[in-house]
Amino acid sequence: MPPGSRVFAVMALSARVFSLLRGRLGRMGAPGAAGPAFRAFRSSGARHDAIIISGTEMAKQIQKEIQESVESWISLGNRRPHLSIILVGDNPASHTYVRKKIRAASAVDHVDERTVCNGIAPEKDVDGFHIINIGRLCLDQHSLIPATASAVWEIIKRTGIETFGKNVVVAGRSKNVGMPIAMLLHTDGEHERPGGDATVTIAHRYTPKEQLKIHTQLADIIIVAAGIPKLITSDMIKEGAAVIDVGINYVHDPVTEKIKLVGDVDFEAVKKKAGFITPVPGGVGPMTVAMLLKNTLLAAKKVIY
Amino acid sequence: MPPGSRVFAVMALSARVFSLLRGRLGRMGAPGAAGPAFRAFRSSGARHDAIIISGTEMAKQIQKEIQESVESWISLGNRRPHLSIILVGDNPASHTYVRKKIRAASAVDHVDERTVCNGIAPEKDVDGFHIINIGRLCLDQHSLIPATASAVWEIIKRTGIETFGKNVVVAGRSKNVGMPIAMLLHTDGEHERPGGDATVTIAHRYTPKEQLKIHTQLADIIIVAAGIPKLITSDMIKEGAAVIDVGINYVHDPVTEKIKLVGDVDFEAVKKKAGFITPVPGGVGPMTVAMLLKNTLLAAKKVIY
């Protein structure tokens, strides 16, 4: 799948376009093999280093939970949950090219992203991009929540990071990541779909860098989804803050001459000052996959609609 | 109408339940009588006093614009736009009592607020409370926007207050006021429904007071919709900030022994330090009524759907 292409995942009871993950829910994470809820560890060396949250371990635990839930669901005579994926665009061209193509396509082509999102039945829309799911999310009602936002929420909650009355900065305002994260964290903990009761600042490309720094220095939790390597440096954070890195950037390593995956945080420096930090890779990424599967299960069980 | 009761306004081409404002669109603001776009004036005395934004004057101007638009719409052979109001609950009891009643009703009674909101056709939902309108608002698509949020936006834009890259604090996270205001102000100015491109902090009842102060002191624009008299005092604001007061509080005046209407801002003190300020009454209130009428016109002309 080329980077920049748009993938729509759909909960379905029969294969629709093609099902990459068919049967995956039934096979992954053999019972008994999964680890604890998360394997947090202080990295060796300086005792002030942050707890590095392993999204990989946490995702394994969630997949184990889903696995158990799937098995008991099936044992009651129900059909196995099934995930279908609709891929719009299949050109293996470069990131930039594909992005340009999509931008152009959104103006003139026959496949409009929003039309596709709304064309999926909301109760099968495991991406949480349907207008009804977005509306319900923003009204604090039960809904299928975009998986990345859900992943960030689960990481915070399962790690035991306090949000009530805390200062949170969300850097990035995309509709499938930054916006829903800000929505989950600022809203009322007593509502139908409980929120985090945090004071949330939404920053973005037009937030002046020096203002971003003022805000992040006040923050107890920083969530970065900007797509800018080393956007968050250690001078920008408060001692002990939780730093959740949603960035996915492929950068050229001048030493190894290879392409490597990095987030939006200057990890090595920030981990010495933060209280909690998620790595890239192995942080939000695997948790996003786990939450997509969880949405598939929720949709299959018709828990929300 | 008792405070705390819930009113649903509906654009309709024929009277449905009862139409309080029937014909109003055709009568208000005789052409030529309305004032300029807004009559901002520096209050007498200290030269550093804020420009007091007259929502009353600005609303007159908008109603004049609507009036002209209605007349030209009708002259093309169309029916006169028509506003119907559905009032749920009519008990003239105290504020507290009605609130308790509504809280109880939301759990057990037959009239659920959200059900009523979604029962109205989205294209006639001039309150902008239908889930489709909320969803579209949050996706930066054209929609019928809740009138109070729209009023705050118009006040800022017509006064010429810059939002791009500025720090905004929205105190209050209600779904019909605080949330949509935060949505309008932080989003992308290039989207279908342009946003303000501001860095927005959403504060609420669980924001510690000393943290609120830190955030408001950084803010270029403060929008208060908390329902707490004198929540915003002059020590909390930056010199020259714009202060938009959405509060509606009825308080007992110990001097006159009368009940008077005040906002959430310590007006007399804050106006000496702010750059712009809206009074209560005569600020956001009349503008909200104007924007409800504007939504009615938009709905009648089917501009959005």
Coordinates of C-alpha atoms in Angstrom, one line a residue:
Chain A
M1 CA 0.0 0.0 0.0
P2 CA 1.6 3.3 -1.0
P3 CA 1.9 5.9 1.6
G4 CA -0.7 8.6 1.3
S5 CA -3.3 6.4 -0.2
R6 CA -6.6 6.3 1.6
V7 CA -7.8 3.1 3.1
F8 CA -11.3 2.6 4.4
A9 CA -11.8 -0.3 6.7
V10 CA -15.3 -1.7 7.0
M11 CA -16.9 -4.2 9.3
A12 CA -18.7 -6.6 7.2
L13 CA -20.2 -10.0 7.5
S14 CA -19.1 -11.1 4.1
A15 CA -16.1 -10.0 2.0
R16 CA -16.8 -6.9 0.0
V17 CA -13.8 -5.8 -2.0
F18 CA -11.0 -7.8 -0.5
S19 CA -10.3 -8.8 3.0
L20 CA -6.7 -8.5 3.9
L21 CA -7.3 -9.4 7.5
R22 CA -9.7 -12.2 7.0
G23 CA -9.5 -14.7 9.8
R24 CA -6.9 -12.6 11.6
L25 CA -9.2 -12.0 14.5
G26 CA -9.5 -15.8 15.0
R27 CA -5.8 -16.5 14.8
M28 CA -3.8 -13.9 16.5
G29 CA -2.5 -14.1 20.0
A30 CA -2.9 -17.6 21.1
P31 CA -4.5 -17.7 24.6
G32 CA -1.9 -17.7 27.4
A33 CA 0.8 -16.3 25.2
A34 CA 0.1 -12.6 25.7
G35 CA 1.9 -10.5 28.2
P36 CA 0.6 -8.2 30.9
A37 CA -1.5 -5.2 30.3
F38 CA 1.6 -3.3 29.4
R39 CA 5.2 -3.8 30.0
A40 CA 6.4 -0.4 31.1
F41 CA 10.1 -0.2 32.1
R42 CA 12.5 2.4 33.0
S43 CA 15.3 2.5 30.5
S44 CA 18.7 1.8 31.9
G45 CA 20.9 4.7 32.9
A46 CA 19.8 7.9 34.4
R47 CA 17.1 7.4 37.0
H48 CA 15.1 10.3 35.8
D49 CA 14.4 8.8 32.4
A50 CA 10.8 8.5 31.3
I51 CA 8.8 5.3 31.6
I52 CA 8.8 4.1 28.0
I53 CA 5.3 2.8 27.2
S54 CA 5.4 -0.2 25.0
G55 CA 2.5 0.1 22.6
T56 CA 3.5 -3.3 21.2
E57 CA 3.0 -5.0 24.5
M58 CA -0.2 -3.1 25.3
A59 CA -1.6 -4.0 21.9
K60 CA -0.8 -7.7 22.5
Q61 CA -2.8 -7.5 25.7
I62 CA -5.7 -5.8 24.0
Q63 CA -5.6 -8.3 21.1
K64 CA -5.7 -11.1 23.7
E65 CA -8.8 -9.5 25.3
I66 CA -10.4 -9.2 21.8
Q67 CA -9.5 -12.8 21.1
E68 CA -11.2 -14.0 24.2
S69 CA -14.2 -11.9 23.5
V70 CA -14.4 -13.2 19.9
E71 CA -14.2 -16.8 21.0
S72 CA -17.0 -16.4 23.6
W73 CA -19.0 -14.5 21.0
I74 CA -18.7 -17.4 18.5
S75 CA -19.4 -20.0 21.2
L76 CA -22.8 -18.4 21.5
G77 CA -23.5 -19.3 17.9
N78 CA -22.6 -16.0 16.3
R79 CA -20.6 -15.5 13.1
R80 CA -16.9 -14.6 13.3
P81 CA -16.3 -10.8 13.1
H82 CA -14.9 -9.9 9.7
L83 CA -13.0 -6.9 8.5
S84 CA -13.1 -5.7 4.9
I85 CA -10.9 -3.1 3.5
I86 CA -11.6 -0.7 0.6
L87 CA -8.5 0.7 -0.9
V88 CA -9.0 3.9 -2.9
G89 CA -5.9 4.5 -5.1
D90 CA -3.2 1.9 -5.8
N91 CA -0.4 3.8 -7.5
P92 CA 3.0 2.7 -6.0
A93 CA 4.4 6.2 -6.6
S94 CA 6.1 8.4 -4.1
H95 CA 4.5 10.0 -1.1
T96 CA 4.5 13.5 -2.6
Y97 CA 3.1 12.3 -5.9
V98 CA 0.3 10.4 -4.2
R99 CA -0.6 13.3 -2.0
K100 CA -0.7 15.6 -5.0
K101 CA -2.9 13.1 -6.8
I102 CA -5.3 12.9 -3.9
R103 CA -5.4 16.7 -3.6
A104 CA -6.3 16.9 -7.3
A105 CA -8.7 14.1 -7.0
S106 CA -10.6 15.6 -4.2
A107 CA -11.4 18.5 -6.6
V108 CA -12.3 16.7 -9.8
D109 CA -12.2 12.8 -9.6
H110 CA -15.2 10.6 -9.2
V111 CA -14.2 9.2 -5.9
D112 CA -14.7 11.7 -3.1
E113 CA -13.3 10.7 0.3
R114 CA -16.2 12.1 2.3
T115 CA -18.7 10.4 0.0
V116 CA -17.0 7.1 0.5
C117 CA -16.9 7.6 4.3
N118 CA -20.6 8.4 4.4
G119 CA -21.4 5.6 2.0
I120 CA -20.5 3.0 4.5
A121 CA -23.2 2.1 7.0
P122 CA -22.3 3.9 10.3
E123 CA -22.7 0.7 12.3
K124 CA -20.0 -1.0 10.1
D125 CA -17.7 2.0 9.9
V126 CA -14.9 0.8 12.0
D127 CA -12.7 3.7 11.0
G128 CA -15.2 6.0 12.7
F129 CA -15.1 8.5 9.8
H130 CA -18.9 8.4 8.9
I131 CA -20.6 11.7 9.7
I132 CA -22.8 10.0 12.2
N133 CA -19.9 8.6 14.0
I134 CA -18.1 12.0 14.0
G135 CA -21.3 13.7 15.2
R136 CA -21.8 11.2 18.0
L137 CA -18.2 11.4 19.1
C138 CA -18.5 15.2 19.3
L139 CA -21.7 14.9 21.3
D140 CA -20.1 12.5 23.8
Q141 CA -22.3 9.6 22.7
H142 CA -21.2 6.0 22.2
S143 CA -19.8 5.7 18.7
L144 CA -17.1 3.9 16.7
I145 CA -14.1 6.1 17.4
P146 CA -11.3 6.7 14.9
A147 CA -8.7 4.0 15.9
T148 CA -5.7 6.4 16.4
A149 CA -7.6 8.6 18.8
S150 CA -8.8 5.5 20.6
A151 CA -5.3 4.2 20.8
V152 CA -4.0 7.4 22.4
W153 CA -6.9 7.3 24.9
E154 CA -6.2 3.6 25.8
I155 CA -2.5 4.3 26.2
I156 CA -3.2 7.1 28.6
K157 CA -5.9 5.3 30.6
R158 CA -4.1 1.9 30.8
T159 CA -0.9 3.5 31.8
G160 CA -2.8 5.3 34.6
I161 CA -1.9 8.8 33.5
E162 CA -4.2 11.3 35.2
T163 CA -6.2 13.6 32.8
F164 CA -8.8 15.2 35.2
G165 CA -8.1 18.9 35.4
K166 CA -4.7 18.5 33.7
N167 CA -3.3 20.6 30.9
V168 CA -3.1 18.8 27.6
V169 CA -1.6 20.0 24.3
V170 CA -2.7 18.3 21.1
A171 CA -0.4 19.3 18.3
G172 CA -2.3 18.6 15.0
R173 CA -5.9 19.2 14.1
S174 CA -6.6 16.5 11.5
K175 CA -10.2 15.1 11.5
N176 CA -9.2 11.5 12.2
V177 CA -6.4 12.1 14.7
G178 CA -6.0 15.5 16.4
M179 CA -9.6 16.6 16.5
P180 CA -11.0 13.4 18.0
I181 CA -8.2 13.2 20.5
A182 CA -8.9 16.8 21.6
M183 CA -12.6 15.8 21.8
L184 CA -12.0 12.7 24.0
L185 CA -9.7 14.5 26.4
H186 CA -11.6 17.7 27.1
T187 CA -15.1 16.3 27.5
D188 CA -17.1 15.4 30.6
G189 CA -16.1 12.2 32.4
E190 CA -19.8 11.7 33.4
H191 CA -21.2 11.7 29.9
E192 CA -22.5 8.7 28.0
R193 CA -19.0 8.3 26.4
P194 CA -16.8 9.5 29.2
G195 CA -14.2 12.2 28.4
G196 CA -11.0 13.1 30.1
D197 CA -12.0 16.3 31.8
A198 CA -8.7 17.9 30.8
T199 CA -8.0 21.5 29.7
V200 CA -7.1 21.0 26.1
T201 CA -5.1 23.2 23.8
I202 CA -5.3 22.5 20.1
A203 CA -2.2 23.6 18.2
H204 CA -1.4 23.3 14.6
R205 CA 0.7 24.5 11.6
Y206 CA -0.3 28.1 12.2
T207 CA 0.6 28.1 15.9
P208 CA 3.8 30.1 16.1
K209 CA 6.7 27.9 17.3
E210 CA 7.4 30.1 20.3
Q211 CA 3.7 30.0 21.3
L212 CA 3.7 26.2 20.9
K213 CA 6.6 26.1 23.4
I214 CA 4.8 28.2 25.9
H215 CA 1.8 25.9 25.7
T216 CA 3.8 22.6 25.8
Q217 CA 5.8 23.8 28.8
L218 CA 2.5 24.1 30.7
A219 CA 1.3 20.7 29.6
D220 CA 1.0 17.6 31.8
I221 CA 0.3 15.6 28.6
I222 CA 1.5 16.3 25.1
I223 CA 0.1 14.5 22.1
V224 CA 1.9 15.2 18.9
A225 CA 0.4 14.3 15.5
A226 CA 2.0 16.8 13.3
G227 CA 4.2 14.8 10.9
I228 CA 7.3 16.9 11.7
P229 CA 10.4 15.1 13.0
K230 CA 11.8 16.5 16.2
L231 CA 9.0 19.1 16.5
I232 CA 9.0 18.4 20.3
T233 CA 12.4 18.9 21.9
S234 CA 13.3 18.6 25.5
D235 CA 13.4 22.3 26.2
M236 CA 9.7 22.4 25.3
I237 CA 8.4 20.0 28.0
K238 CA 7.8 20.1 31.7
E239 CA 9.7 17.7 33.9
G240 CA 7.6 14.6 34.3
A241 CA 5.2 15.2 31.5
A242 CA 3.6 12.4 29.5
V243 CA 4.5 12.6 25.8
I244 CA 2.5 10.6 23.3
D245 CA 4.0 10.5 19.8
V246 CA 1.6 9.9 16.9
G247 CA 4.0 11.0 14.3
I248 CA 5.0 8.7 11.4
N249 CA 7.9 10.1 9.4
Y250 CA 10.3 8.3 7.1
V251 CA 13.6 10.0 7.2
H252 CA 17.0 9.4 5.6
D253 CA 19.7 8.4 8.2
P254 CA 22.9 10.0 7.0
V255 CA 25.0 7.5 9.1
T256 CA 23.4 4.2 7.9
E257 CA 22.3 5.6 4.5
K258 CA 19.0 3.9 5.2
I259 CA 15.4 5.2 5.5
K260 CA 14.2 4.9 9.1
L261 CA 10.9 5.5 10.8
V262 CA 10.7 8.3 13.4
G263 CA 7.9 10.2 15.2
D264 CA 7.5 13.9 15.9
V265 CA 9.5 13.8 19.2
D266 CA 13.2 14.1 19.8
F267 CA 13.0 10.8 21.6
E268 CA 16.5 10.4 23.0
A269 CA 16.5 13.9 24.6
V270 CA 12.9 14.0 25.7
K271 CA 12.9 10.7 27.4
K272 CA 15.4 12.0 29.9
K273 CA 13.0 14.7 31.0
A274 CA 9.5 13.2 30.5
G275 CA 7.6 11.1 33.0
F276 CA 6.1 8.8 30.3
I277 CA 6.9 8.5 26.6
T278 CA 5.8 6.4 23.7
P279 CA 8.4 5.3 21.1
V280 CA 8.1 5.2 17.4
P281 CA 7.9 2.5 16.2
G282 CA 6.3 0.4 18.8
G283 CA 4.1 3.0 20.4
V284 CA 0.8 4.4 19.0
G285 CA 1.2 2.3 15.8
P286 CA 0.5 -1.2 17.1
M287 CA -2.2 0.2 19.4
T288 CA -4.0 1.7 16.5
V289 CA -4.2 -1.7 14.8
A290 CA -5.5 -3.2 18.0
M291 CA -8.2 -0.5 18.4
L292 CA -9.3 -1.1 14.7
L293 CA -9.8 -4.7 15.6
K294 CA -11.6 -3.7 18.8
N295 CA -13.9 -1.5 16.7
T296 CA -14.5 -4.5 14.4
L297 CA -15.6 -6.6 17.4
L298 CA -17.8 -3.8 18.7
A299 CA -19.4 -3.5 15.3
A300 CA -19.9 -7.3 15.0
K301 CA -21.5 -7.4 18.4
K302 CA -23.7 -4.4 17.6
V303 CA -22.8 -2.9 21.0
I304 CA -23.0 0.7 19.9
Y305 CA -25.9 0.7 17.3
Chain B
M1 CA -40.4 30.8 28.9
P2 CA -38.9 29.6 32.1
P3 CA -35.1 29.6 32.2
G4 CA -33.7 26.1 31.7
S5 CA -36.5 25.0 29.4
R6 CA -35.4 23.8 26.0
V7 CA -36.6 25.5 22.9
F8 CA -36.1 24.1 19.5
A9 CA -36.4 26.4 16.5
V10 CA -37.3 24.9 13.2
M11 CA -37.2 26.4 9.8
A12 CA -40.6 25.4 8.2
L13 CA -42.5 26.5 5.2
S14 CA -45.8 26.2 7.1
A15 CA -46.6 26.6 10.8
R16 CA -46.0 23.4 12.7
V17 CA -46.5 23.8 16.4
F18 CA -46.8 27.5 16.8
S19 CA -44.9 30.3 15.2
L20 CA -43.9 33.1 17.6
L21 CA -41.9 34.9 15.1
R22 CA -44.3 34.7 12.1
G23 CA -43.9 37.6 9.8
R24 CA -41.0 39.0 11.8
L25 CA -38.6 38.4 9.0
G26 CA -40.7 40.5 6.8
R27 CA -41.2 43.4 9.2
M28 CA -38.0 44.1 11.1
G29 CA -35.5 46.8 10.3
A30 CA -37.2 49.0 7.7
P31 CA -34.7 49.6 4.9
G32 CA -32.6 52.7 5.4
A33 CA -33.2 52.8 9.1
A34 CA -30.4 50.4 10.2
G35 CA -27.1 51.7 11.4
P36 CA -23.5 50.9 10.1
A37 CA -22.1 47.4 10.3
F38 CA -21.4 48.1 14.0
R39 CA -21.2 51.2 16.1
A40 CA -18.0 50.6 18.1
F41 CA -17.1 53.5 20.4
R42 CA -14.4 54.1 23.0
S43 CA -16.2 54.8 26.3
S44 CA -15.5 58.2 27.7
G45 CA -12.8 58.6 30.3
A46 CA -9.5 56.7 30.3
R47 CA -8.1 56.5 26.8
H48 CA -7.0 52.9 27.4
D49 CA -10.5 51.6 27.8
A50 CA -11.6 48.8 25.5
I51 CA -13.7 49.3 22.4
I52 CA -17.2 48.2 23.5
I53 CA -18.7 46.1 20.8
S54 CA -22.4 46.8 20.4
G55 CA -24.0 43.5 19.6
T56 CA -27.3 45.4 19.4
E57 CA -26.0 47.6 16.6
M58 CA -24.3 44.8 14.8
A59 CA -27.5 42.7 15.0
K60 CA -29.5 45.6 13.5
Q61 CA -27.1 45.6 10.6
I62 CA -27.3 41.9 10.1
Q63 CA -31.1 42.0 10.3
K64 CA -31.1 44.7 7.6
E65 CA -29.0 42.5 5.4
I66 CA -31.4 39.6 6.1
Q67 CA -34.3 41.8 5.3
E68 CA -32.9 42.8 2.0
S69 CA -32.1 39.2 1.2
V70 CA -35.6 38.1 2.1
E71 CA -37.2 40.8 -0.1
S72 CA -35.2 39.9 -3.1
W73 CA -35.9 36.2 -2.4
I74 CA -39.6 36.8 -2.3
S75 CA -39.5 39.1 -5.4
L76 CA -38.3 36.0 -7.3
G77 CA -41.5 34.3 -6.5
N78 CA -40.4 32.3 -3.5
R79 CA -42.4 31.9 -0.3
R80 CA -41.5 34.0 2.7
P81 CA -39.1 32.2 5.1
H82 CA -40.8 31.0 8.2
L83 CA -39.6 30.1 11.7
S84 CA -41.5 27.6 13.9
I85 CA -40.6 27.0 17.5
I86 CA -41.2 23.8 19.4
L87 CA -41.1 24.4 23.1
V88 CA -40.5 21.4 25.3
G89 CA -41.6 22.0 28.9
D90 CA -43.7 25.0 29.9
N91 CA -43.6 25.0 33.7
P92 CA -43.0 28.5 35.1
A93 CA -41.1 27.1 38.0
S94 CA -37.7 28.2 39.3
H95 CA -34.5 27.7 37.4
T96 CA -33.3 25.0 39.7
Y97 CA -36.5 23.1 39.7
V98 CA -36.7 23.1 35.9
R99 CA -33.1 22.0 35.6
K100 CA -33.8 19.2 38.0
K101 CA -36.9 18.3 36.1
I102 CA -35.0 18.2 32.8
R103 CA -32.2 16.1 34.4
A104 CA -34.8 13.6 35.7
A105 CA -36.7 13.7 32.4
S106 CA -33.6 12.9 30.3
A107 CA -33.5 9.6 32.2
V108 CA -37.1 8.5 32.3
D109 CA -39.5 10.8 30.4
H110 CA -40.9 10.3 26.9
V111 CA -39.3 13.5 25.4
D112 CA -35.6 13.1 25.0
E113 CA -33.7 16.2 23.9
R114 CA -31.4 14.4 21.5
T115 CA -34.3 12.5 20.0
V116 CA -36.1 15.8 19.3
C117 CA -33.0 17.4 17.8
N118 CA -32.5 14.4 15.5
G119 CA -36.2 14.3 14.7
I120 CA -36.0 17.6 12.9
A121 CA -34.9 17.5 9.3
P122 CA -31.3 18.6 9.2
E123 CA -32.0 21.1 6.5
K124 CA -34.6 22.8 8.6
D125 CA -32.7 22.6 11.9
V126 CA -31.9 26.3 12.3
D127 CA -30.5 25.6 15.8
G128 CA -27.8 23.5 14.3
F129 CA -28.3 20.8 16.9
H130 CA -29.1 17.9 14.6
I131 CA -26.4 15.2 14.6
I132 CA -25.8 15.8 10.9
N133 CA -25.2 19.5 11.5
I134 CA -22.9 18.8 14.4
G135 CA -21.0 16.3 12.3
R136 CA -20.7 18.7 9.4
L137 CA -19.6 21.5 11.6
C138 CA -16.9 19.4 13.1
L139 CA -15.7 18.3 9.7
D140 CA -15.5 21.9 8.5
Q141 CA -18.3 21.4 6.0
H142 CA -21.1 23.9 5.3
S143 CA -23.8 23.5 7.9
L144 CA -26.4 25.3 10.0
I145 CA -24.3 26.4 12.9
P146 CA -25.6 26.9 16.4
A147 CA -26.6 30.6 16.6
T148 CA -24.6 31.5 19.7
A149 CA -21.4 30.1 18.2
S150 CA -22.2 31.9 14.9
A151 CA -22.8 35.1 16.8
V152 CA -19.4 35.0 18.5
W153 CA -17.8 34.3 15.1
E154 CA -19.6 37.2 13.4
I155 CA -18.7 39.6 16.3
I156 CA -15.0 38.7 15.9
K157 CA -14.9 38.9 12.1
R158 CA -17.0 42.0 11.7
T159 CA -15.0 43.8 14.4
G160 CA -11.8 42.9 12.5
I161 CA -10.2 41.0 15.4
E162 CA -7.4 38.8 14.0
T163 CA -7.6 35.1 14.8
F164 CA -4.9 33.6 12.6
G165 CA -2.2 32.1 14.8
K166 CA -3.6 33.8 17.9
N167 CA -4.2 32.3 21.3
V168 CA -7.8 31.8 22.1
V169 CA -9.3 30.6 25.4
V170 CA -12.9 29.2 25.3
A171 CA -14.2 28.9 28.9
G172 CA -17.1 26.5 28.7
R173 CA -17.5 23.2 26.7
S174 CA -21.3 23.0 26.2
K175 CA -22.3 21.3 22.9
N176 CA -24.3 24.3 21.6
V177 CA -21.9 27.1 22.6
G178 CA -18.4 26.3 23.8
M179 CA -17.7 23.3 21.7
P180 CA -18.8 24.8 18.4
I181 CA -17.0 28.0 19.1
A182 CA -13.8 26.1 19.8
M183 CA -14.4 24.2 16.5
L184 CA -14.9 27.4 14.4
L185 CA -11.9 29.1 15.8
H186 CA -9.2 26.4 15.7
T187 CA -10.0 25.0 12.2
D188 CA -8.4 25.7 8.8
G189 CA -9.2 28.9 7.1
E190 CA -9.0 27.2 3.7
H191 CA -11.6 24.5 4.4
E192 CA -15.1 24.4 2.9
R193 CA -16.4 26.2 6.0
P194 CA -13.4 28.4 6.9
G195 CA -12.1 28.3 10.4
G196 CA -10.1 30.9 12.4
D197 CA -6.7 29.1 12.4
A198 CA -6.3 30.1 16.1
T199 CA -4.6 28.0 18.8
V200 CA -7.6 27.2 21.0
T201 CA -7.6 26.2 24.6
I202 CA -10.9 24.6 25.9
A203 CA -11.3 25.2 29.6
H204 CA -14.3 24.2 31.8
R205 CA -15.5 23.6 35.3
Y206 CA -12.6 21.2 36.1
T207 CA -9.9 23.6 34.9
P208 CA -8.3 24.7 38.2
K209 CA -8.8 28.5 38.6
E210 CA -5.1 29.2 38.8
Q211 CA -4.6 27.3 35.5
L212 CA -7.4 29.2 33.9
K213 CA -5.7 32.4 34.8
I214 CA -2.4 31.2 33.3
H215 CA -4.2 30.4 30.0
T216 CA -6.3 33.6 29.9
Q217 CA -3.2 35.7 30.5
L218 CA -1.7 34.2 27.3
A219 CA -4.9 34.7 25.3
D220 CA -5.4 37.3 22.6
I221 CA -9.1 36.4 22.6
I222 CA -11.1 35.1 25.6
I223 CA -14.6 33.8 25.0
V224 CA -16.5 33.0 28.2
A225 CA -19.6 30.8 28.3
A226 CA -19.5 29.4 31.8
G227 CA -22.5 30.9 33.6
I228 CA -20.4 32.3 36.5
P229 CA -20.6 36.0 37.2
K230 CA -17.2 37.7 37.4
L231 CA -15.4 34.6 36.4
I232 CA -13.0 36.7 34.3
T233 CA -11.4 39.5 36.3
S234 CA -8.9 42.2 35.0
D235 CA -5.9 40.4 36.5
M236 CA -6.6 37.4 34.3
I237 CA -6.3 39.2 31.0
K238 CA -3.6 40.5 28.8
E239 CA -3.5 44.2 28.0
G240 CA -5.4 44.7 24.7
A241 CA -7.1 41.3 24.6
A242 CA -10.6 40.8 23.1
V243 CA -13.1 39.6 25.6
I244 CA -16.4 38.1 24.3
D245 CA -18.9 37.5 27.1
V246 CA -21.5 34.8 26.4
G247 CA -22.6 34.6 30.0
I248 CA -26.3 35.1 31.0
N249 CA -26.7 35.4 34.8
Y250 CA -29.5 36.9 36.7
V251 CA -28.1 38.3 40.0
H252 CA -29.6 40.1 42.9
D253 CA -28.4 43.7 43.1
P254 CA -28.0 44.5 46.8
V255 CA -28.2 48.3 46.2
T256 CA -31.3 48.5 44.0
E257 CA -32.8 45.3 45.5
K258 CA -33.6 44.3 41.9
I259 CA -32.6 41.3 39.7
K260 CA -30.2 42.3 37.0
L261 CA -28.6 40.6 34.0
V262 CA -24.9 40.2 34.0
G263 CA -22.4 38.2 32.0
D264 CA -19.3 36.1 33.1
V265 CA -16.9 39.1 33.0
D266 CA -16.2 41.7 35.6
F267 CA -17.1 44.3 32.9
E268 CA -16.2 47.6 34.6
A269 CA -12.7 46.5 35.5
V270 CA -11.9 44.4 32.5
K271 CA -12.9 47.1 30.0
K272 CA -10.1 49.3 31.3
K273 CA -7.5 46.7 30.2
A274 CA -9.1 44.9 27.3
G275 CA -8.8 46.0 23.7
F276 CA -12.3 44.9 22.8
I277 CA -15.2 43.8 25.0
T278 CA -18.8 42.9 24.5
P279 CA -21.4 44.0 27.1
V280 CA -24.2 42.0 28.8
P281 CA -26.9 42.8 27.9
G282 CA -26.4 44.2 24.4
G283 CA -23.6 42.0 23.2
V284 CA -23.8 38.4 22.2
G285 CA -27.5 38.2 23.0
P286 CA -29.0 40.3 20.2
M287 CA -26.4 38.8 17.8
T288 CA -27.6 35.3 18.6
V289 CA -31.2 36.2 17.6
A290 CA -29.9 37.8 14.4
M291 CA -27.9 34.6 13.6
L292 CA -31.0 32.4 14.2
L293 CA -32.8 34.5 11.7
K294 CA -29.9 34.2 9.3
N295 CA -30.0 30.4 9.7
T296 CA -33.7 30.6 8.9
L297 CA -33.0 32.4 5.7
L298 CA -30.2 30.0 4.8
A299 CA -32.5 27.1 5.4
A300 CA -35.3 28.7 3.3
K301 CA -33.0 29.4 0.4
K302 CA -31.6 25.8 0.7
V303 CA -28.1 27.2 0.4
I304 CA -26.5 24.6 2.5
Y305 CA -28.4 21.4 1.7

